[in-house]
Tab-separated table of N, CA, C and O in Angstrom:
chain	number	residue	atom	x	y	z
Y	1013	LEU	N	-73.774	41.076	-17.784
Y	1013	LEU	CA	-72.817	40.201	-18.078
Y	1013	LEU	C	-72.642	39.527	-19.336
Y	1013	LEU	O	-71.988	40.238	-20.272
Y	1014	LEU	N	-73.839	39.318	-19.702
Y	1014	LEU	CA	-74.252	38.160	-20.925
Y	1014	LEU	C	-73.908	39.569	-22.233
Y	1014	LEU	O	-73.573	39.277	-23.117
Y	1015	ARG	N	-74.666	40.684	-21.929
Y	1015	ARG	CA	-75.036	41.802	-22.757
Y	1015	ARG	C	-73.642	42.412	-23.497
Y	1015	ARG	O	-73.488	43.049	-24.163
Y	1016	GLN	N	-72.583	41.840	-22.331
Y	1016	GLN	CA	-71.093	42.885	-22.826
Y	1016	GLN	C	-70.383	41.346	-23.225
Y	1016	GLN	O	-69.311	41.716	-23.233
Y	1017	SER	N	-70.748	40.593	-23.560
Y	1017	SER	CA	-70.503	39.421	-23.682
Y	1017	SER	C	-69.179	38.412	-23.121
Y	1017	SER	O	-67.870	37.959	-23.791
Y	1018	VAL	N	-69.513	38.579	-21.970
Y	1018	VAL	CA	-68.280	38.268	-21.121
Y	1018	VAL	C	-69.001	36.819	-20.968
Y	1018	VAL	O	-69.964	36.383	-20.637
Y	1019	ALA	N	-67.592	35.935	-21.132
Y	1019	ALA	CA	-67.627	34.719	-20.736
Y	1019	ALA	C	-67.967	33.959	-19.506
Y	1019	ALA	O	-67.363	33.991	-18.827
Y	1020	ILE	N	-69.219	33.848	-19.044
Y	1020	ILE	CA	-69.752	33.227	-17.875
Y	1020	ILE	C	-70.184	31.697	-17.550
Y	1020	ILE	O	-70.511	31.218	-16.693
Y	1021	GLY	N	-69.950	31.104	-18.677
Y	1021	GLY	CA	-69.805	29.722	-18.642
Y	1021	GLY	C	-71.632	29.364	-18.688
Y	1021	GLY	O	-72.185	30.046	-19.281
Y	1022	ASP	N	-72.050	28.421	-17.813
Y	1022	ASP	CA	-73.317	28.260	-17.601
Y	1022	ASP	C	-73.967	28.679	-16.024
Y	1022	ASP	O	-74.908	28.380	-15.533
Y	1023	ALA	N	-73.216	29.581	-15.701
Y	1023	ALA	CA	-73.519	30.324	-14.341
Y	1023	ALA	C	-74.781	30.615	-13.751
Y	1023	ALA	O	-75.443	31.532	-15.259
Y	1024	SER	N	-75.657	30.359	-13.388
Y	1024	SER	CA	-76.967	30.877	-12.966
Y	1024	SER	C	-77.289	31.087	-11.648
Y	1024	SER	O	-78.338	30.985	-11.171
Y	1025	ALA	N	-76.164	31.449	-10.834
Y	1025	ALA	CA	-76.487	31.896	-9.029
Y	1025	ALA	C	-75.449	33.060	-9.190
Y	1025	ALA	O	-75.065	33.473	-9.914
Y	1026	GLN	N	-75.096	33.091	-7.819
Y	1026	GLN	CA	-74.522	34.669	-7.627
Y	1026	GLN	C	-73.354	34.312	-7.785
Y	1026	GLN	O	-72.686	35.511	-7.570
Y	1027	ILE	N	-72.683	33.315	-7.432
Y	1027	ILE	CA	-71.131	33.467	-7.614
Y	1027	ILE	C	-71.038	33.156	-9.405
Y	1027	ILE	O	-71.262	32.092	-9.992
Y	1028	VAL	N	-70.301	34.264	-10.058
Y	1028	VAL	CA	-70.223	33.915	-11.615
Y	1028	VAL	C	-68.903	34.070	-11.768
Y	1028	VAL	O	-67.824	34.854	-11.619
Y	1029	PRO	N	-68.410	32.699	-12.348
Y	1029	PRO	CA	-66.751	32.967	-12.847
Y	1029	PRO	C	-66.946	33.290	-14.410
Y	1029	PRO	O	-67.873	33.295	-15.443
Y	1030	VAL	N	-65.532	34.065	-14.401
Y	1030	VAL	CA	-65.286	34.768	-15.487
Y	1030	VAL	C	-63.923	34.168	-15.923
Y	1030	VAL	O	-63.058	34.141	-15.586
Y	1031	ILE	N	-64.129	33.258	-17.143
Y	1031	ILE	CA	-62.999	32.437	-17.260
Y	1031	ILE	C	-61.945	33.775	-18.337
Y	1031	ILE	O	-62.226	34.499	-19.313
Y	1032	ALA	N	-60.651	33.566	-17.705
Y	1032	ALA	CA	-59.603	34.069	-18.327
Y	1032	ALA	C	-58.787	33.637	-19.033
Y	1032	ALA	O	-58.135	34.116	-19.713
Y	1033	GLY	N	-58.562	32.148	-19.054
Y	1033	GLY	CA	-57.559	31.402	-19.406
Y	1033	GLY	C	-56.578	30.933	-18.819
Y	1033	GLY	O	-56.554	30.378	-17.937
Y	1034	SER	N	-55.303	31.783	-18.827
Y	1034	SER	CA	-53.983	31.081	-18.030
Y	1034	SER	C	-54.160	31.831	-16.502
Y	1034	SER	O	-54.831	32.800	-16.261
Y	1035	PRO	N	-53.426	31.253	-15.888
Y	1035	PRO	CA	-53.289	31.909	-14.452
Y	1035	PRO	C	-53.032	33.190	-14.464
Y	1035	PRO	O	-53.656	34.060	-13.809
Y	1036	ALA	N	-52.013	33.893	-15.466
Y	1036	ALA	CA	-51.339	35.295	-15.713
Y	1036	ALA	C	-52.567	36.044	-16.002
Y	1036	ALA	O	-52.634	37.148	-15.505
Y	1037	ALA	N	-53.471	35.498	-16.629
Y	1037	ALA	CA	-54.512	36.243	-17.383
Y	1037	ALA	C	-55.397	36.841	-16.531
Y	1037	ALA	O	-55.868	37.884	-15.874
Y	1038	ALA	N	-55.765	35.629	-15.238
Y	1038	ALA	CA	-56.470	35.695	-14.407
Y	1038	ALA	C	-55.935	36.838	-13.445
Y	1038	ALA	O	-56.761	37.527	-13.117
Y	1039	VAL	N	-54.669	36.746	-13.057
Y	1039	VAL	CA	-54.280	37.625	-12.481
Y	1039	VAL	C	-53.999	39.260	-12.705
Y	1039	VAL	O	-54.792	39.895	-11.776
Y	1040	ALA	N	-54.238	38.948	-13.739
Y	1040	ALA	CA	-53.874	40.198	-14.327
Y	1040	ALA	C	-55.429	41.193	-14.491
Y	1040	ALA	O	-55.757	42.174	-14.095
Y	1041	LEU	N	-56.261	40.612	-14.912
Y	1041	LEU	CA	-57.700	40.788	-14.646
Y	1041	LEU	C	-58.378	41.412	-13.495
Y	1041	LEU	O	-58.867	42.478	-13.254
Y	1042	ALA	N	-57.634	40.359	-12.368
Y	1042	ALA	CA	-58.241	40.296	-11.124
Y	1042	ALA	C	-57.571	41.828	-10.800
Y	1042	ALA	O	-58.417	42.569	-10.092
Y	1043	GLU	N	-56.218	42.151	-11.112
Y	1043	GLU	CA	-55.739	43.508	-10.906
Y	1043	GLU	C	-56.588	44.742	-11.418
Y	1043	GLU	O	-56.463	45.483	-10.821
Y	1044	ARG	N	-56.713	44.644	-12.733
Y	1044	ARG	CA	-57.402	45.546	-13.248
Y	1044	ARG	C	-58.853	45.800	-12.505
Y	1044	ARG	O	-58.947	47.210	-12.411
Y	1045	LEU	N	-59.261	45.076	-12.160
Y	1045	LEU	CA	-60.628	45.296	-11.650
Y	1045	LEU	C	-60.591	45.804	-10.270
Y	1045	LEU	O	-61.260	46.353	-9.908
Y	1046	VAL	N	-59.611	45.403	-9.609
Y	1046	VAL	CA	-59.227	45.917	-8.375
Y	1046	VAL	C	-59.088	47.525	-8.375
Y	1046	VAL	O	-59.744	48.432	-7.583
Y	1047	ALA	N	-58.081	48.226	-9.621
Y	1047	ALA	CA	-58.199	49.185	-10.148
Y	1047	ALA	C	-59.169	50.063	-10.294
Y	1047	ALA	O	-59.517	51.118	-9.771
Y	1048	ASP	N	-60.146	49.199	-10.702
Y	1048	ASP	CA	-61.452	49.671	-10.692
Y	1048	ASP	C	-62.478	50.043	-9.886
Y	1048	ASP	O	-63.436	50.146	-10.220
Y	1049	GLY	N	-61.851	49.431	-8.892
Y	1049	GLY	CA	-62.943	49.217	-7.342
Y	1049	GLY	C	-63.653	48.338	-7.672
Y	1049	GLY	O	-64.672	47.965	-6.275
Y	1050	PHE	N	-63.400	46.977	-8.146
Y	1050	PHE	CA	-64.111	46.001	-7.777
Y	1050	PHE	C	-63.157	44.811	-7.059
Y	1050	PHE	O	-62.467	44.856	-7.388
Y	1051	PHE	N	-63.817	43.692	-6.417
Y	1051	PHE	CA	-63.071	43.027	-5.765
Y	1051	PHE	C	-63.449	41.419	-6.527
Y	1051	PHE	O	-64.776	41.183	-6.125
Y	1052	VAL	N	-62.828	41.083	-7.440
Y	1052	VAL	CA	-63.089	39.663	-8.165
Y	1052	VAL	C	-61.968	39.056	-8.013
Y	1052	VAL	O	-60.731	39.097	-8.943
Y	1053	PRO	N	-61.761	38.136	-7.343
Y	1053	PRO	CA	-60.365	37.241	-7.054
Y	1053	PRO	C	-60.048	36.332	-8.441
Y	1053	PRO	O	-60.926	35.578	-8.778
Y	1054	ALA	N	-58.949	36.292	-8.265
Y	1054	ALA	CA	-58.019	35.294	-9.672
Y	1054	ALA	C	-58.552	33.816	-8.753
Y	1054	ALA	O	-58.074	33.890	-7.623
Y	1055	ILE	N	-59.127	33.121	-9.662
Y	1055	ILE	CA	-59.132	31.244	-9.279
Y	1055	ILE	C	-58.022	31.027	-10.184
Y	1055	ILE	O	-58.215	30.436	-11.421
Y	1056	ARG	N	-56.945	30.316	-9.441
Y	1056	ARG	CA	-55.607	29.598	-10.682
Y	1056	ARG	C	-55.758	28.116	-9.974
Y	1056	ARG	O	-56.038	27.843	-8.825
Y	1057	PRO	N	-54.965	27.445	-10.873
Y	1057	PRO	CA	-54.556	26.117	-10.424
Y	1057	PRO	C	-53.873	25.921	-9.015
Y	1057	PRO	O	-53.385	26.710	-8.677
Y	1058	PRO	N	-53.850	25.117	-8.271
Y	1058	PRO	CA	-54.765	23.725	-8.643
Y	1058	PRO	C	-56.214	23.557	-8.156
Y	1058	PRO	O	-56.692	22.783	-8.460
Y	1059	SER	N	-56.937	24.813	-8.211
Y	1059	SER	CA	-58.467	24.687	-8.001
Y	1059	SER	C	-59.314	24.853	-9.156
Y	1059	SER	O	-60.424	24.414	-9.230
Y	1060	VAL	N	-58.490	25.254	-10.426
Y	1060	VAL	CA	-59.069	24.930	-11.426
Y	1060	VAL	C	-57.923	24.416	-12.486
Y	1060	VAL	O	-56.682	24.668	-12.374
Y	1061	PRO	N	-58.234	23.755	-13.670
Y	1061	PRO	CA	-57.398	23.810	-14.527
Y	1061	PRO	C	-56.336	24.715	-15.532
Y	1061	PRO	O	-57.209	25.895	-14.862
Y	1062	VAL	N	-55.242	24.389	-15.680
Y	1062	VAL	CA	-54.241	25.581	-16.042
Y	1062	VAL	C	-55.282	26.447	-16.909
Y	1062	VAL	O	-55.252	27.690	-16.985
Y	1063	ALA	N	-55.672	25.962	-18.241
Y	1063	ALA	CA	-56.372	26.840	-19.312
Y	1063	ALA	C	-57.648	27.213	-18.604
Y	1063	ALA	O	-58.222	27.969	-19.479
Y	1064	GLY	N	-57.928	27.284	-17.187
Y	1064	GLY	CA	-59.353	27.285	-16.961
Y	1064	GLY	C	-59.359	28.544	-16.129
Y	1064	GLY	O	-60.647	28.496	-15.278
Y	1065	SER	N	-58.239	29.238	-15.731
Y	1065	SER	CA	-58.084	30.141	-14.638
Y	1065	SER	C	-59.344	31.103	-14.823
Y	1065	SER	O	-59.286	31.566	-16.071
Y	1066	LEU	N	-59.739	31.553	-14.007
Y	1066	LEU	CA	-60.852	32.814	-13.754
Y	1066	LEU	C	-61.115	33.431	-12.880
Y	1066	LEU	O	-60.181	33.434	-11.910
Y	1067	VAL	N	-61.776	35.043	-12.925
Y	1067	VAL	CA	-62.116	35.640	-11.761
Y	1067	VAL	C	-63.056	35.433	-11.402
Y	1067	VAL	O	-64.040	34.837	-12.262
Y	1068	ARG	N	-63.864	35.148	-10.083
Y	1068	ARG	CA	-64.800	34.943	-9.431
Y	1068	ARG	C	-65.610	36.118	-9.124
Y	1068	ARG	O	-65.385	36.924	-7.675
Y	1069	ALA	N	-66.663	36.477	-9.581
Y	1069	ALA	CA	-67.676	37.418	-9.147
Y	1069	ALA	C	-68.665	36.909	-7.982
Y	1069	ALA	O	-69.487	36.080	-8.570
Y	1070	SER	N	-68.706	37.514	-7.123
Y	1070	SER	CA	-69.566	37.176	-6.073
Y	1070	SER	C	-70.919	38.331	-6.230
Y	1070	SER	O	-70.430	39.562	-5.597
Y	1071	LEU	N	-72.133	37.802	-6.687
Y	1071	LEU	CA	-72.981	39.059	-6.575
Y	1071	LEU	C	-73.785	38.755	-5.495
Y	1071	LEU	O	-74.187	37.856	-5.160
Y	1072	CYS	N	-74.361	40.018	-5.061
Y	1072	CYS	CA	-75.495	39.553	-3.789
Y	1072	CYS	C	-76.697	41.015	-4.039
Y	1072	CYS	O	-76.510	41.967	-5.035
Y	1073	TRP	N	-77.455	41.070	-2.972
Y	1073	TRP	CA	-78.952	41.792	-3.065
Y	1073	TRP	C	-78.277	43.243	-3.064
Y	1073	TRP	O	-79.473	44.158	-4.005
Y	1074	HIS	N	-77.344	43.782	-2.584
Y	1074	HIS	CA	-77.168	45.002	-2.200
Y	1074	HIS	C	-76.533	45.384	-3.635
Y	1074	HIS	O	-76.236	46.905	-3.795
Y	1075	HIS	N	-75.989	44.762	-4.739
Y	1075	HIS	CA	-75.395	45.487	-5.676
Y	1075	HIS	C	-76.462	45.664	-6.821
Y	1075	HIS	O	-77.505	45.359	-7.068
Y	1076	THR	N	-76.200	47.073	-7.532
Y	1076	THR	CA	-77.437	47.592	-8.162
Y	1076	THR	C	-77.305	47.399	-9.674
Y	1076	THR	O	-76.249	46.680	-9.868
Y	1077	ALA	N	-78.188	47.636	-10.377
Y	1077	ALA	CA	-77.889	47.511	-11.878
Y	1077	ALA	C	-76.748	48.159	-12.320
Y	1077	ALA	O	-76.292	47.581	-12.964
Y	1078	THR	N	-76.685	49.488	-11.664
Y	1078	THR	CA	-75.668	50.022	-12.290
Y	1078	THR	C	-74.487	49.677	-11.658
Y	1078	THR	O	-73.157	49.370	-12.725
Y	1079	ASP	N	-73.914	48.994	-10.758
Y	1079	ASP	CA	-73.091	48.205	-10.338
Y	1079	ASP	C	-72.497	46.673	-11.340
Y	1079	ASP	O	-71.453	46.951	-11.469
Y	1080	LEU	N	-73.505	46.485	-11.558
Y	1080	LEU	CA	-73.355	45.200	-12.684
Y	1080	LEU	C	-73.165	45.691	-14.040
Y	1080	LEU	O	-72.130	44.879	-14.729
Y	1081	THR	N	-73.758	46.576	-14.324
Y	1081	THR	CA	-73.104	47.187	-15.725
Y	1081	THR	C	-71.991	47.627	-15.734
Y	1081	THR	O	-71.176	47.583	-16.666
Y	1082	ARG	N	-71.361	48.360	-14.749
Y	1082	ARG	CA	-69.901	49.022	-14.520
Y	1082	ARG	C	-69.062	47.779	-14.594
Y	1082	ARG	O	-68.082	47.760	-15.013
Y	1083	LEU	N	-69.525	46.754	-13.915
Y	1083	LEU	CA	-68.763	45.376	-13.795
Y	1083	LEU	C	-68.604	45.025	-14.957
Y	1083	LEU	O	-67.282	44.676	-15.482
Y	1084	ALA	N	-69.560	44.760	-15.602
Y	1084	ALA	CA	-69.546	44.155	-17.117
Y	1084	ALA	C	-68.627	44.681	-17.974
Y	1084	ALA	O	-67.783	44.095	-18.713
Y	1085	GLU	N	-68.807	46.124	-17.930
Y	1085	GLU	CA	-68.246	46.698	-18.792
Y	1085	GLU	C	-66.432	46.847	-18.327
Y	1085	GLU	O	-65.562	47.143	-19.423
Y	1086	ALA	N	-66.217	46.725	-17.305
Y	1086	ALA	CA	-64.697	46.776	-16.818
Y	1086	ALA	C	-64.142	45.642	-17.195
Y	1086	ALA	O	-62.672	45.495	-18.092
Y	1087	ILE	N	-65.024	44.329	-17.050
Y	1087	ILE	CA	-64.638	43.146	-17.672
Y	1087	ILE	C	-64.298	43.056	-19.342
Y	1087	ILE	O	-63.270	42.378	-19.691
Y	1088	HIS	N	-65.066	43.695	-20.043
Y	1088	HIS	CA	-64.969	43.558	-21.362
Y	1088	HIS	C	-63.935	44.577	-21.652
Y	1088	HIS	O	-63.490	44.067	-22.648
Y	1089	ARG	N	-63.821	45.478	-21.190
Y	1089	ARG	CA	-63.053	46.798	-21.627
Y	1089	ARG	C	-61.397	45.698	-21.208
Y	1089	ARG	O	-60.622	45.948	-21.995
Y	1090	HIS	N	-61.197	45.345	-20.147
Y	1090	HIS	CA	-59.898	44.755	-19.859
Y	1090	HIS	C	-59.664	43.187	-20.346
Y	1090	HIS	O	-58.641	42.800	-20.853
Y	1091	ALA	N	-60.581	42.647	-20.928
Y	1091	ALA	CA	-60.664	41.386	-21.281
Y	1091	ALA	C	-60.209	41.836	-22.852
Y	1091	ALA	O	-59.304	41.509	-23.744
Y	1092	ALA	N	-60.554	42.901	-23.636
Y	1092	ALA	CA	-60.275	43.558	-24.776
Y	1092	ALA	C	-58.847	43.645	-25.009
Y	1092	ALA	O	-58.072	43.944	-26.255
Y	1093	ASN	N	-58.241	44.281	-23.813
Y	1093	ASN	CA	-56.903	44.552	-23.619
Y	1093	ASN	C	-55.766	43.828	-23.292
Y	1093	ASN	O	-54.529	44.049	-22.969
Y	1094	ARG	N	-55.944	42.552	-23.357
Y	1094	ARG	CA	-55.229	41.329	-22.955
Y	1094	ARG	C	-54.246	41.277	-23.865
Y	1094	ARG	O	-54.296	41.348	-24.996
């Protein structure tokens, strides 16, 4: 994810927040990722501040390096198209 310049804050565990900004941006990103086959839900207020809305990727042992690369590329591509 970091190689694709995805903003993940200081995440160092299996739950990785990807900052989207506004609630609308988080929902739009989550919808685009679902269309690409990834379930990465949007997290919006009141769970986070309005400008801190994000999508949350939950990674686990069965995700391959290819899965993570595809996810990072999709996030990077969709974030660039905002």
